[in-house]
Amino acid sequence: MDSVKRATGFSFLKMITGMVIILLSLTSLPAFAQFEAAEFEKITKENRAQFERQTQNISLTGQGLYEDTKLDDRQTNEIRARLQAQFGNPTQTLEDLINKDNFRPGKAIQFEYWFMVNDSIPLMVLDWNGPFGSGLTYGGASKYVDLMPQIKREFVRKLMAVEDFGEYKDYFYSPEKEQWYIVKYEDGKFRNEEIDSPPGMSID
């Protein structure tokens, strides 16, 4: 009789354990599913201030975004054309930054794209050496670091799916060469043209 009770109790315990596992799996599904089709809302120039207010207490990190992808070996000027095709104009460019009081030549990026992923997760991507580099520099919200690899993979998938590049024209300044450039994709060709300092834009 005792053996029957033990067997019954064991079966009941197995059943309860199985139900708990199923319930835990179901509760984790929505969080997983939302990143199977992550939505990237690009922040426009007009919405920069609002985005900065929303994220002022959020620390950004590159942690979780270092995994190599097909995009990381591509020239940055090509990636910029893919970004233009997929998301339109950057959130900000060198033209937006150069006249700020705290600007330094070391901050002379070519472009930045800011995103809010699935309405709540900030993500930033930018060049690190204008058209002379490859890949991008990424920054994501540190509290979502565990999700960043999956977000990056989805982001890269969207960009690599672009077939027709978007035309663009940016300014870039190389502190090392002390040289200005117009960087553009136009008529199916990439060009980096050396120029004098553009009107209203000077590096002290």
Coordinates of C-alpha atoms in Angstrom, one line a residue:
M1 CA 0.0 0.0 0.0
D2 CA 2.8 2.4 0.9
S3 CA 4.5 1.7 -2.5
V4 CA 1.2 2.5 -4.3
K5 CA 1.1 5.8 -2.4
R6 CA 4.7 6.6 -3.2
A7 CA 4.1 5.8 -6.9
T8 CA 0.9 8.0 -6.9
G9 CA 2.7 10.8 -5.2
F10 CA 5.6 10.6 -7.6
S11 CA 3.3 10.7 -10.6
F12 CA 1.5 13.7 -9.2
L13 CA 4.8 15.5 -8.6
K14 CA 5.9 14.8 -12.2
M15 CA 2.6 16.2 -13.4
I16 CA 2.9 19.4 -11.3
T17 CA 6.5 19.8 -12.5
G18 CA 5.5 19.4 -16.1
M19 CA 2.7 22.0 -15.7
V20 CA 5.2 24.5 -14.2
I21 CA 7.6 24.0 -17.0
I22 CA 4.9 24.5 -19.6
L23 CA 3.6 27.7 -17.8
L24 CA 7.1 29.1 -17.6
S25 CA 7.6 28.4 -21.3
L26 CA 4.4 30.2 -22.2
T27 CA 5.2 33.2 -20.1
S28 CA 8.5 33.6 -21.8
L29 CA 7.1 33.4 -25.3
P30 CA 5.9 37.0 -25.7
A31 CA 9.3 38.4 -24.8
F32 CA 11.0 36.1 -27.3
A33 CA 8.4 36.6 -30.0
Q34 CA 8.6 40.4 -29.9
F35 CA 12.2 40.2 -31.1
E36 CA 11.6 37.7 -33.8
A37 CA 10.2 40.7 -35.7
A38 CA 11.9 43.6 -34.0
E39 CA 10.5 47.0 -35.1
F40 CA 13.1 49.8 -35.5
E41 CA 11.6 53.3 -35.2
K42 CA 14.2 55.8 -36.4
I43 CA 14.4 59.0 -34.4
T44 CA 14.1 62.0 -36.7
K45 CA 16.1 65.2 -36.3
E46 CA 13.0 66.9 -35.0
N47 CA 12.5 64.3 -32.3
R48 CA 16.1 64.2 -31.0
A49 CA 15.4 66.3 -27.9
Q50 CA 12.4 64.2 -26.9
F51 CA 14.5 61.0 -27.3
E52 CA 17.3 62.4 -25.2
R53 CA 14.8 63.3 -22.4
Q54 CA 13.4 59.8 -22.6
T55 CA 16.8 58.2 -22.4
Q56 CA 18.7 60.6 -20.1
N57 CA 18.8 58.0 -17.2
I58 CA 19.7 55.1 -19.5
S59 CA 23.3 54.0 -19.8
L60 CA 24.4 53.0 -23.3
T61 CA 27.0 50.2 -23.9
G62 CA 28.4 48.2 -26.7
Q63 CA 28.2 45.0 -24.7
G64 CA 26.2 42.4 -26.5
L65 CA 26.8 44.1 -29.8
Y66 CA 30.3 42.9 -30.6
E67 CA 29.3 39.7 -32.5
D68 CA 30.7 39.7 -36.0
T69 CA 28.1 39.8 -38.8
K70 CA 28.1 40.1 -42.6
L71 CA 27.7 43.8 -42.2
D72 CA 30.8 44.4 -40.1
D73 CA 33.3 43.8 -43.0
R74 CA 31.4 46.1 -45.4
Q75 CA 32.8 49.6 -46.1
T76 CA 30.9 52.2 -44.1
N77 CA 30.0 54.2 -47.2
E78 CA 28.1 51.1 -48.4
I79 CA 26.4 50.7 -45.1
R80 CA 25.4 54.3 -45.1
A81 CA 23.7 53.8 -48.5
R82 CA 21.9 50.7 -47.1
L83 CA 20.7 52.8 -44.1
Q84 CA 19.5 55.5 -46.4
A85 CA 17.5 53.0 -48.4
Q86 CA 16.0 51.3 -45.3
F87 CA 15.5 54.2 -42.9
G88 CA 15.9 57.5 -44.7
N89 CA 18.1 60.4 -43.6
P90 CA 20.3 60.1 -40.4
T91 CA 19.1 61.3 -37.1
Q92 CA 22.1 63.7 -37.1
T93 CA 25.2 64.4 -39.1
L94 CA 28.4 66.4 -38.7
E95 CA 26.5 69.5 -39.8
D96 CA 24.2 69.1 -36.7
L97 CA 27.1 68.7 -34.3
I98 CA 29.8 71.1 -35.4
N99 CA 28.3 74.3 -34.0
K100 CA 27.6 73.0 -30.5
D101 CA 29.6 74.5 -27.7
N102 CA 31.1 71.1 -26.6
F103 CA 32.2 70.0 -30.1
R104 CA 35.7 68.7 -30.6
P105 CA 37.4 67.5 -33.8
G106 CA 37.5 64.0 -32.3
K107 CA 33.7 64.0 -32.4
A108 CA 33.7 64.5 -36.2
I109 CA 31.4 61.6 -37.1
Q110 CA 29.8 61.4 -40.5
F111 CA 26.4 60.3 -39.4
E112 CA 24.4 58.8 -36.5
Y113 CA 21.1 56.9 -36.6
W114 CA 19.1 56.6 -33.4
F115 CA 16.3 54.1 -32.9
M116 CA 13.7 53.0 -30.4
V117 CA 13.4 49.2 -30.8
N118 CA 9.9 47.9 -30.0
D119 CA 8.9 51.2 -28.4
S120 CA 11.2 50.8 -25.4
I121 CA 14.8 49.9 -26.2
P122 CA 17.2 52.7 -27.4
L123 CA 19.8 51.8 -30.0
M124 CA 22.4 54.0 -31.7
V125 CA 24.6 53.3 -34.7
L126 CA 27.3 55.6 -36.1
D127 CA 30.4 55.6 -38.2
W128 CA 33.8 55.6 -36.5
N129 CA 36.0 56.8 -39.3
G130 CA 33.7 58.2 -42.0
P131 CA 34.1 56.5 -45.4
F132 CA 37.5 55.1 -44.5
G133 CA 36.3 52.6 -42.0
S134 CA 34.2 49.4 -42.1
G135 CA 31.2 48.3 -40.1
L136 CA 29.5 50.5 -37.5
T137 CA 29.8 51.5 -33.9
Y138 CA 26.8 50.4 -31.8
G139 CA 25.4 51.5 -28.5
G140 CA 22.4 49.9 -26.8
A141 CA 20.7 50.2 -23.4
S142 CA 22.7 48.4 -20.8
K143 CA 19.7 47.0 -19.0
Y144 CA 18.7 45.1 -22.2
V145 CA 22.2 43.8 -22.8
D146 CA 21.0 40.2 -23.0
L147 CA 18.7 41.1 -25.9
M148 CA 21.3 43.0 -27.9
P149 CA 22.8 40.1 -29.9
Q150 CA 19.3 39.3 -31.2
I151 CA 18.5 42.9 -31.9
K152 CA 21.8 43.3 -33.8
R153 CA 21.1 40.2 -35.9
E154 CA 17.7 41.5 -36.8
F155 CA 19.1 44.9 -37.7
V156 CA 21.8 43.5 -39.9
R157 CA 19.2 41.2 -41.6
K158 CA 17.2 44.3 -42.6
L159 CA 20.2 46.1 -44.0
M160 CA 21.6 43.1 -45.9
A161 CA 18.2 42.6 -47.5
V162 CA 18.5 46.0 -49.2
E163 CA 19.0 45.6 -52.9
D164 CA 18.8 49.2 -54.2
F165 CA 21.1 51.6 -52.3
G166 CA 19.9 55.0 -51.3
E167 CA 21.6 58.1 -52.6
Y168 CA 23.1 60.5 -50.0
K169 CA 25.6 63.3 -49.5
D170 CA 27.4 64.0 -46.2
Y171 CA 30.3 66.0 -45.0
F172 CA 33.2 64.3 -43.1
Y173 CA 36.3 65.8 -41.5
S174 CA 39.4 63.7 -40.8
P175 CA 41.3 65.0 -37.8
E176 CA 44.3 62.9 -38.7
K177 CA 44.6 64.4 -42.2
E178 CA 43.1 67.7 -41.3
Q179 CA 41.0 67.4 -44.4
W180 CA 37.3 67.9 -45.3
Y181 CA 35.4 65.6 -47.6
I182 CA 32.1 65.3 -49.3
V183 CA 31.1 61.7 -49.1
K184 CA 28.3 60.5 -51.4
Y185 CA 26.6 57.8 -53.3
E186 CA 25.2 59.1 -56.5
D187 CA 24.4 57.6 -59.9
G188 CA 25.5 54.2 -58.7
K189 CA 29.0 55.3 -57.6
F190 CA 30.6 56.1 -54.2
R191 CA 32.8 59.2 -54.1
N192 CA 35.0 60.8 -51.4
E193 CA 35.9 64.2 -52.6
E194 CA 38.5 66.4 -50.9
I195 CA 37.1 69.9 -50.3
D196 CA 37.8 73.1 -48.4
S197 CA 35.9 73.9 -45.2
P198 CA 32.2 74.1 -46.1
P199 CA 30.4 77.4 -45.5
G200 CA 29.5 77.9 -41.9
M201 CA 31.5 74.8 -40.8
S202 CA 35.0 75.2 -39.4
I203 CA 37.3 73.1 -37.2
D204 CA 39.3 75.3 -34.7

